[in-house]
């Protein structure tokens, strides 16, 4: 208990220092925030008693509502400040979860990573589902599968992307604790997500359907891998390329944009399938589980039609969990992707959008390729040397346990 309390205190102090730094210097300049959108949802519910999805359209799934509504309830304080405080608490929870799974060094990396990405961390609600995922993974590794199902089911109901973790969790549980445990986890996770969705589906099925449409039917965003490649082709060969505003983002139109969206989406789906197959064929260890979990989320980010800067928040508590040689490669690659993002967002974002300005268009391409390289570093099949090293580590651990018993 004493060690746990000290870890929680360390996490709170580090995150508090990071949050303070994110409000000064260049971090405070030229911000592009979503506070207004969140406040619109929160005030609509609190002040006019409107029902989301039925009385007004909402872009996000229902488990996002708590972090939109709570700042609106605390009327005596500024909405933005309360929201930032909530995100800081989510980051503290995520850092503690990292410490539980991978130790304090990994937790420190997760705590300071927002400095590399920038102020987008404090002005988006992505830390809420990210914290749920991080704590859910920690609960799963510690043997609390039901708690994990509740957390990951809620995370899916907050922003959909955690669904890519479900196959890996089911595979891991089936191999570690049997098919029955895997089925129970899946049932609990589905029931949790349903509990968030069904009341609103009953009130307005079309409104909830609009949420899924707004998330899944988006065109090729400028910042995606396909978008950055097309911008590079435009810069080199003078191809036709235009920017349009839709779905709350800046997207590309012109020859090749639809094909790029299809190709990257199919490639991403194939990579996710390959990650599940590779994980199923190897040892069902905690280390491989967290590594492939990070790889699956990184693949979703890298190959999606949309790649907003805040999507990198999803990886902040996951990449530091990776140990060994993969971790030595993955963490610097991830840090590079974070820094490359901050070089153009938010300060140079509109120059990139309006003019495909150099060097920012090339920095964008480098960022996207760095995340693709991160996926490869996390899930590329192990070499024989790595396999033997992992096997030797497991034997040494067993010998230590045997010696303690004796």
Short mmCIF file of C-alpha atoms in Angstrom, two decimals:
data_model
loop_
_atom_site.label_atom_id
_atom_site.label_comp_id
_atom_site.label_asym_id
_atom_site.label_seq_id
_atom_site.Cartn_x
_atom_site.Cartn_y
_atom_site.Cartn_z
CA UNK A 1 0.00 0.00 0.00
CA UNK A 2 2.88 2.34 0.80
CA UNK A 3 4.48 1.70 -2.60
CA UNK A 4 1.14 2.19 -4.34
CA UNK A 5 0.58 5.50 -2.57
CA UNK A 6 4.04 6.73 -3.50
CA UNK A 7 3.47 5.74 -7.14
CA UNK A 8 0.16 7.61 -7.22
CA UNK A 9 1.80 10.68 -5.67
CA UNK A 10 4.64 10.54 -8.20
CA UNK A 11 2.12 10.30 -11.05
CA UNK A 12 0.12 13.25 -9.73
CA UNK A 13 3.22 15.42 -9.28
CA UNK A 14 4.60 14.62 -12.74
CA UNK A 15 1.30 15.16 -14.51
CA UNK A 16 0.71 18.38 -12.57
CA UNK A 17 4.11 19.70 -13.67
CA UNK A 18 3.48 18.69 -17.27
CA UNK A 19 0.02 20.33 -17.27
CA UNK A 20 1.55 23.55 -15.89
CA UNK A 21 4.16 23.59 -18.67
CA UNK A 22 1.50 23.01 -21.32
CA UNK A 23 0.02 26.40 -20.43
CA UNK A 24 3.16 28.50 -20.96
CA UNK A 25 5.49 29.46 -23.79
CA UNK A 26 4.77 28.23 -27.28
CA UNK A 27 2.27 25.71 -25.91
CA UNK A 28 -0.17 28.55 -25.18
CA UNK A 29 0.04 30.12 -28.65
CA UNK A 30 -2.17 29.54 -31.71
CA UNK A 31 -4.22 26.83 -30.05
CA UNK A 32 -6.92 24.98 -31.96
CA UNK A 33 -9.34 23.61 -29.37
CA UNK A 34 -12.62 21.71 -29.12
CA UNK A 35 -13.83 23.32 -25.91
CA UNK A 36 -16.67 25.09 -27.70
CA UNK A 37 -18.05 21.83 -29.09
CA UNK A 38 -17.90 20.11 -25.71
CA UNK A 39 -19.45 23.11 -23.95
CA UNK A 40 -22.30 23.14 -26.48
CA UNK A 41 -23.11 19.52 -25.61
CA UNK A 42 -22.74 20.02 -21.87
CA UNK A 43 -24.77 23.23 -21.69
CA UNK A 44 -27.49 21.75 -23.89
CA UNK A 45 -27.97 18.92 -21.40
CA UNK A 46 -27.52 20.87 -18.16
CA UNK A 47 -29.16 24.20 -18.95
CA UNK A 48 -31.90 23.31 -21.45
CA UNK A 49 -32.37 19.68 -20.38
CA UNK A 50 -32.02 18.57 -24.00
CA UNK A 51 -31.55 14.86 -24.69
CA UNK A 52 -28.50 14.13 -26.82
CA UNK A 53 -29.07 12.37 -30.15
CA UNK A 54 -32.81 13.06 -29.90
CA UNK A 55 -32.89 16.83 -29.37
CA UNK A 56 -29.54 17.70 -30.92
CA UNK A 57 -27.02 15.76 -33.03
CA UNK A 58 -23.87 14.63 -31.26
CA UNK A 59 -20.73 13.48 -33.02
CA UNK A 60 -19.41 11.29 -30.21
CA UNK A 61 -20.70 8.07 -28.56
CA UNK A 62 -22.64 8.26 -25.27
CA UNK A 63 -19.84 7.35 -22.82
CA UNK A 64 -18.18 10.63 -23.81
CA UNK A 65 -21.01 12.52 -22.12
CA UNK A 66 -19.61 12.48 -18.53
CA UNK A 67 -16.60 14.63 -19.44
CA UNK A 68 -18.80 17.04 -21.40
CA UNK A 69 -21.49 17.41 -18.76
CA UNK A 70 -19.44 17.60 -15.54
CA UNK A 71 -17.71 20.93 -16.37
CA UNK A 72 -21.12 22.38 -17.26
CA UNK A 73 -22.45 21.34 -13.84
CA UNK A 74 -19.68 23.23 -12.04
CA UNK A 75 -20.95 26.64 -13.13
CA UNK A 76 -18.87 28.73 -10.73
CA UNK A 77 -15.65 27.67 -12.49
CA UNK A 78 -14.56 28.20 -16.07
CA UNK A 79 -15.67 25.29 -18.29
CA UNK A 80 -12.29 25.01 -20.04
CA UNK A 81 -10.36 24.84 -16.76
CA UNK A 82 -12.60 22.16 -15.29
CA UNK A 83 -12.32 20.14 -18.49
CA UNK A 84 -8.53 20.42 -18.39
CA UNK A 85 -8.54 19.23 -14.79
CA UNK A 86 -10.60 16.19 -15.79
CA UNK A 87 -8.09 15.36 -18.51
CA UNK A 88 -5.26 15.71 -16.01
CA UNK A 89 -6.99 13.21 -13.73
CA UNK A 90 -7.37 10.84 -16.68
CA UNK A 91 -3.66 11.16 -17.41
CA UNK A 92 -2.84 10.43 -13.76
CA UNK A 93 -4.96 7.27 -13.91
CA UNK A 94 -3.27 6.19 -17.14
CA UNK A 95 0.21 6.79 -15.69
CA UNK A 96 -0.62 4.76 -12.57
CA UNK A 97 -1.88 1.94 -14.80
CA UNK A 98 1.41 2.01 -16.73
CA UNK A 99 3.33 1.82 -13.45
CA UNK A 100 1.27 -1.21 -12.37
CA UNK A 101 2.03 -3.07 -15.59
CA UNK A 102 5.55 -1.97 -16.51
CA UNK A 103 7.09 -0.09 -13.60
CA UNK A 104 7.95 3.50 -12.75
CA UNK A 105 10.34 4.13 -15.64
CA UNK A 106 7.59 3.40 -18.15
CA UNK A 107 5.20 5.52 -16.09
CA UNK A 108 7.57 8.50 -16.26
CA UNK A 109 7.69 8.19 -20.06
CA UNK A 110 3.89 8.16 -20.22
CA UNK A 111 3.69 11.17 -17.89
CA UNK A 112 6.07 13.42 -19.86
CA UNK A 113 4.98 12.31 -23.36
CA UNK A 114 2.34 15.09 -23.62
CA UNK A 115 5.15 17.65 -23.69
CA UNK A 116 6.31 16.16 -26.98
CA UNK A 117 2.82 16.29 -28.52
CA UNK A 118 1.71 19.69 -27.25
CA UNK A 119 -1.38 21.49 -26.03
CA UNK A 120 -3.77 19.29 -28.03
CA UNK A 121 -3.55 16.87 -25.09
CA UNK A 122 -5.37 19.19 -22.70
CA UNK A 123 -8.04 20.39 -25.14
CA UNK A 124 -9.39 17.05 -26.44
CA UNK A 125 -11.34 14.43 -24.54
CA UNK A 126 -9.25 11.53 -25.89
CA UNK A 127 -7.51 11.00 -22.56
CA UNK A 128 -10.84 9.77 -21.17
CA UNK A 129 -11.13 6.62 -23.34
CA UNK A 130 -7.34 6.27 -23.25
CA UNK A 131 -7.32 6.16 -19.45
CA UNK A 132 -10.14 3.61 -19.48
CA UNK A 133 -8.10 1.42 -21.83
CA UNK A 134 -4.90 1.76 -19.79
CA UNK A 135 -6.62 0.90 -16.50
CA UNK A 136 -8.54 -1.90 -18.24
CA UNK A 137 -5.32 -3.47 -19.50
CA UNK A 138 -3.75 -3.18 -16.05
CA UNK A 139 -6.80 -4.86 -14.52
CA UNK A 140 -6.64 -7.65 -17.10
CA UNK A 141 -2.94 -8.32 -16.50
CA UNK A 142 -3.64 -8.40 -12.74
CA UNK A 143 -6.33 -11.03 -13.21
CA UNK A 144 -9.39 -8.80 -12.85
CA UNK A 145 -11.07 -9.70 -16.12
CA UNK A 146 -14.56 -8.52 -15.16
CA UNK A 147 -13.27 -5.08 -14.19
CA UNK A 148 -11.34 -5.00 -17.44
CA UNK A 149 -14.49 -5.82 -19.44
CA UNK A 150 -16.41 -3.00 -17.76
CA UNK A 151 -13.63 -0.51 -18.45
CA UNK A 152 -12.93 -1.53 -22.05
CA UNK A 153 -16.64 -1.74 -22.86
CA UNK A 154 -17.03 1.82 -21.57
CA UNK A 155 -13.95 2.91 -23.52
CA UNK A 156 -15.55 1.62 -26.74
CA UNK A 157 -18.75 3.48 -25.87
CA UNK A 158 -16.65 6.64 -25.43
CA UNK A 159 -14.78 6.65 -28.76
CA UNK A 160 -15.14 3.36 -30.68
CA UNK A 161 -11.42 2.81 -31.39
CA UNK A 162 -10.83 0.40 -28.44
CA UNK A 163 -12.81 -2.22 -30.38
CA UNK A 164 -9.52 -3.24 -32.07
CA UNK A 165 -8.32 -4.55 -28.70
CA UNK A 166 -11.18 -7.02 -28.26
CA UNK A 167 -9.78 -9.82 -30.49
CA UNK A 168 -6.42 -9.69 -28.74
CA UNK A 169 -8.03 -9.81 -25.30
CA UNK A 170 -10.21 -12.76 -26.29
CA UNK A 171 -7.24 -14.66 -27.74
CA UNK A 172 -5.11 -13.96 -24.66
CA UNK A 173 -7.82 -14.99 -22.20
CA UNK A 174 -8.71 -18.11 -24.17
CA UNK A 175 -5.10 -19.27 -24.05
CA UNK A 176 -4.35 -18.19 -20.49
CA UNK A 177 -7.61 -19.05 -18.72
CA UNK A 178 -9.66 -21.02 -21.19
CA UNK A 179 -12.48 -20.35 -23.69
CA UNK A 180 -15.04 -19.88 -20.94
CA UNK A 181 -13.14 -16.97 -19.40
CA UNK A 182 -12.77 -15.40 -22.83
CA UNK A 183 -16.49 -15.76 -23.54
CA UNK A 184 -17.38 -14.27 -20.14
CA UNK A 185 -15.13 -11.28 -20.77
CA UNK A 186 -16.62 -10.70 -24.23
CA UNK A 187 -20.17 -10.95 -22.87
CA UNK A 188 -19.42 -8.48 -20.06
CA UNK A 189 -17.74 -6.02 -22.44
CA UNK A 190 -20.63 -6.17 -24.93
CA UNK A 191 -23.19 -5.78 -22.13
CA UNK A 192 -21.34 -2.74 -20.79
CA UNK A 193 -21.20 -1.05 -24.19
CA UNK A 194 -24.87 -1.88 -24.78
CA UNK A 195 -25.82 -0.34 -21.45
CA UNK A 196 -24.39 2.98 -22.67
CA UNK A 197 -25.93 2.84 -26.13
CA UNK A 198 -29.35 1.24 -25.74
CA UNK A 199 -31.15 4.02 -23.80
CA UNK A 200 -30.25 6.51 -26.51
CA UNK A 201 -31.02 4.04 -29.30
CA UNK A 202 -34.48 3.62 -27.79
CA UNK A 203 -34.99 7.40 -27.75
CA UNK A 204 -33.47 8.17 -31.14
CA UNK A 205 -32.07 5.35 -33.29
CA UNK A 206 -31.46 7.79 -36.13
CA UNK A 207 -29.50 10.10 -33.83
CA UNK A 208 -27.21 7.30 -32.65
CA UNK A 209 -26.89 6.11 -36.25
CA UNK A 210 -25.71 9.59 -37.19
CA UNK A 211 -22.89 9.25 -34.66
CA UNK A 212 -21.61 6.06 -36.27
CA UNK A 213 -22.00 7.60 -39.73
CA UNK A 214 -20.01 10.68 -38.72
CA UNK A 215 -17.21 8.47 -37.40
CA UNK A 216 -17.07 5.82 -40.13
CA UNK A 217 -18.10 7.58 -43.34
CA UNK A 218 -15.53 10.37 -43.26
CA UNK A 219 -13.51 11.08 -46.43
CA UNK A 220 -9.73 11.13 -46.70
CA UNK A 221 -8.41 13.62 -44.17
CA UNK A 222 -5.48 15.81 -45.12
CA UNK A 223 -3.33 14.53 -42.25
CA UNK A 224 -3.79 10.80 -42.96
CA UNK A 225 -1.11 8.60 -44.48
CA UNK A 226 -2.92 8.57 -47.83
CA UNK A 227 -3.38 12.33 -47.61
CA UNK A 228 0.27 13.07 -46.85
CA UNK A 229 1.39 10.85 -49.75
CA UNK A 230 -0.98 12.64 -52.14
CA UNK A 231 0.27 16.02 -50.93
CA UNK A 232 3.85 14.88 -51.58
CA UNK A 233 2.84 13.78 -55.11
CA UNK A 234 1.18 17.16 -55.62
CA UNK A 235 4.34 18.96 -54.53
CA UNK A 236 6.58 16.87 -56.79
CA UNK A 237 4.43 16.29 -59.89
CA UNK A 238 1.86 19.07 -59.71
CA UNK A 239 -1.14 16.75 -59.45
CA UNK A 240 -4.62 18.20 -58.86
CA UNK A 241 -5.53 18.32 -55.20
CA UNK A 242 -8.09 20.38 -53.28
CA UNK A 243 -9.10 20.82 -49.64
CA UNK A 244 -12.73 20.78 -48.51
CA UNK A 245 -14.30 21.20 -45.06
CA UNK A 246 -16.64 18.39 -43.99
CA UNK A 247 -17.25 16.17 -40.97
CA UNK A 248 -15.50 18.78 -38.84
CA UNK A 249 -12.13 18.34 -40.53
CA UNK A 250 -10.15 19.37 -43.58
CA UNK A 251 -10.25 16.66 -46.24
CA UNK A 252 -8.78 16.10 -49.68
CA UNK A 253 -10.60 15.88 -52.99
CA UNK A 254 -9.29 15.26 -56.46
CA UNK A 255 -7.96 12.39 -58.58
CA UNK A 256 -6.69 9.51 -56.47
CA UNK A 257 -8.20 10.56 -53.12
CA UNK A 258 -10.90 7.88 -53.10
CA UNK A 259 -8.41 5.22 -54.18
CA UNK A 260 -5.98 6.30 -51.44
CA UNK A 261 -8.76 6.04 -48.85
CA UNK A 262 -9.68 2.54 -50.01
CA UNK A 263 -6.08 1.30 -50.23
CA UNK A 264 -5.07 2.56 -46.77
CA UNK A 265 -8.28 1.27 -45.18
CA UNK A 266 -7.80 -2.20 -46.68
CA UNK A 267 -4.12 -2.17 -45.73
CA UNK A 268 -5.03 -1.24 -42.17
CA UNK A 269 -7.59 -4.05 -41.92
CA UNK A 270 -5.07 -6.57 -43.23
CA UNK A 271 -2.43 -5.37 -40.77
CA UNK A 272 -4.88 -5.71 -37.86
CA UNK A 273 -5.73 -9.27 -38.95
CA UNK A 274 -2.03 -10.08 -39.26
CA UNK A 275 -1.40 -8.72 -35.75
CA UNK A 276 -4.08 -10.99 -34.30
CA UNK A 277 -2.72 -14.01 -36.19
CA UNK A 278 0.86 -13.33 -35.10
CA UNK A 279 -0.23 -12.92 -31.51
CA UNK A 280 -2.26 -16.15 -31.61
CA UNK A 281 0.69 -18.10 -33.00
CA UNK A 282 3.17 -16.99 -30.34
CA UNK A 283 3.48 -17.35 -26.59
CA UNK A 284 0.57 -15.94 -24.58
CA UNK A 285 2.74 -13.81 -22.28
CA UNK A 286 1.87 -10.49 -20.71
CA UNK A 287 4.76 -8.89 -22.58
CA UNK A 288 3.52 -10.05 -25.98
CA UNK A 289 -0.03 -9.08 -25.11
CA UNK A 290 0.77 -5.45 -24.28
CA UNK A 291 3.13 -5.20 -27.26
CA UNK A 292 0.51 -6.39 -29.75
CA UNK A 293 -2.08 -4.19 -28.06
CA UNK A 294 0.09 -1.15 -28.74
CA UNK A 295 0.72 -2.44 -32.27
CA UNK A 296 -3.00 -2.80 -33.02
CA UNK A 297 -3.80 0.74 -31.89
CA UNK A 298 -0.79 2.12 -33.78
CA UNK A 299 -1.96 0.33 -36.93
CA UNK A 300 -5.44 1.80 -36.57
CA UNK A 301 -3.92 5.27 -36.27
CA UNK A 302 -1.38 4.83 -39.07
CA UNK A 303 -3.67 3.47 -41.77
CA UNK A 304 -6.95 5.21 -40.98
CA UNK A 305 -8.67 7.64 -43.34
CA UNK A 306 -8.47 10.17 -40.52
CA UNK A 307 -5.36 10.92 -38.47
CA UNK A 308 -5.99 13.90 -36.23
CA UNK A 309 -3.12 14.91 -33.90
CA UNK A 310 -5.08 13.83 -30.82
CA UNK A 311 -5.14 10.23 -32.04
CA UNK A 312 -1.54 9.92 -30.84
CA UNK A 313 -2.87 10.40 -27.29
CA UNK A 314 -4.25 6.86 -27.54
CA UNK A 315 -0.70 5.48 -27.64
CA UNK A 316 0.74 7.49 -24.75
CA UNK A 317 0.10 4.80 -22.08
CA UNK A 318 0.53 1.85 -24.48
CA UNK A 319 3.94 2.27 -26.13
CA UNK A 320 5.80 2.66 -22.78
CA UNK A 321 4.50 -0.79 -21.78
CA UNK A 322 6.72 -2.38 -24.44
CA UNK A 323 9.97 -3.77 -23.03
CA UNK A 324 13.18 -5.25 -24.37
CA UNK A 325 14.63 -4.49 -27.77
CA UNK A 326 11.25 -3.63 -29.21
CA UNK A 327 10.78 -1.00 -26.54
CA UNK A 328 14.22 0.49 -27.26
CA UNK A 329 13.09 1.03 -30.86
CA UNK A 330 9.40 1.75 -30.32
CA UNK A 331 9.70 4.49 -27.68
CA UNK A 332 12.09 6.71 -29.73
CA UNK A 333 9.94 6.20 -32.84
CA UNK A 334 6.86 7.20 -30.92
CA UNK A 335 8.62 10.24 -29.46
CA UNK A 336 9.70 11.23 -32.97
CA UNK A 337 6.10 11.02 -34.21
CA UNK A 338 4.94 13.21 -31.30
CA UNK A 339 7.56 15.89 -31.91
CA UNK A 340 7.00 15.89 -35.68
CA UNK A 341 3.31 16.48 -35.03
CA UNK A 342 3.98 19.44 -32.74
CA UNK A 343 6.22 21.03 -35.38
CA UNK A 344 3.19 21.80 -37.54
CA UNK A 345 0.20 21.54 -35.19
CA UNK A 346 -1.29 23.84 -34.15
CA UNK A 347 0.98 26.76 -35.05
CA UNK A 348 1.41 25.94 -38.76
CA UNK A 349 -1.74 23.94 -39.36
CA UNK A 350 -3.56 26.50 -41.49
CA UNK A 351 -0.49 27.12 -43.66
CA UNK A 352 -0.45 23.39 -44.30
CA UNK A 353 -4.17 23.33 -45.07
CA UNK A 354 -4.36 26.40 -47.29
CA UNK A 355 -1.09 26.14 -49.20
CA UNK A 356 0.37 22.66 -48.56
CA UNK A 357 3.26 24.76 -47.31
CA UNK A 358 6.79 23.40 -47.13
CA UNK A 359 8.47 22.15 -45.03
CA UNK A 360 5.33 21.28 -43.07
CA UNK A 361 3.87 18.99 -45.73
CA UNK A 362 7.09 16.98 -45.65
CA UNK A 363 7.11 16.94 -41.85
CA UNK A 364 3.55 15.59 -41.99
CA UNK A 365 4.66 12.79 -44.33
CA UNK A 366 7.61 12.00 -42.05
CA UNK A 367 5.25 11.83 -39.05
CA UNK A 368 2.91 9.39 -40.81
CA UNK A 369 5.81 7.20 -41.93
CA UNK A 370 7.21 7.23 -38.38
CA UNK A 371 3.94 5.76 -37.10
CA UNK A 372 4.03 3.09 -39.83
CA UNK A 373 7.59 2.27 -38.71
CA UNK A 374 6.30 2.12 -35.12
CA UNK A 375 3.75 -0.52 -36.15
CA UNK A 376 6.51 -2.59 -37.75
CA UNK A 377 8.75 -2.24 -34.69
CA UNK A 378 5.97 -3.45 -32.43
CA UNK A 379 4.64 -6.45 -34.33
CA UNK A 380 7.30 -7.62 -36.79
CA UNK A 381 7.83 -11.37 -36.27
CA UNK A 382 10.54 -12.13 -33.76
CA UNK A 383 14.00 -13.22 -34.78
CA UNK A 384 15.39 -16.50 -33.47
CA UNK A 385 17.71 -14.56 -31.17
CA UNK A 386 14.80 -12.63 -29.67
CA UNK A 387 12.82 -15.85 -29.23
CA UNK A 388 15.71 -17.53 -27.43
CA UNK A 389 16.20 -14.46 -25.24
CA UNK A 390 12.54 -14.47 -24.22
CA UNK A 391 12.66 -18.21 -23.54
CA UNK A 392 15.79 -17.75 -21.42
CA UNK A 393 14.10 -14.97 -19.42
CA UNK A 394 11.12 -17.21 -18.68
CA UNK A 395 13.41 -20.02 -17.53
CA UNK A 396 15.31 -17.65 -15.24
CA UNK A 397 12.03 -16.41 -13.76
CA UNK A 398 10.88 -19.97 -13.12
CA UNK A 399 14.20 -20.78 -11.47
CA UNK A 400 13.88 -17.76 -9.17
CA UNK A 401 10.36 -18.81 -8.16
CA UNK A 402 11.54 -22.37 -7.51
CA UNK A 403 14.42 -21.10 -5.40
CA UNK A 404 12.08 -18.92 -3.32
CA UNK A 405 9.73 -21.87 -2.74
CA UNK A 406 12.61 -24.06 -1.63
#
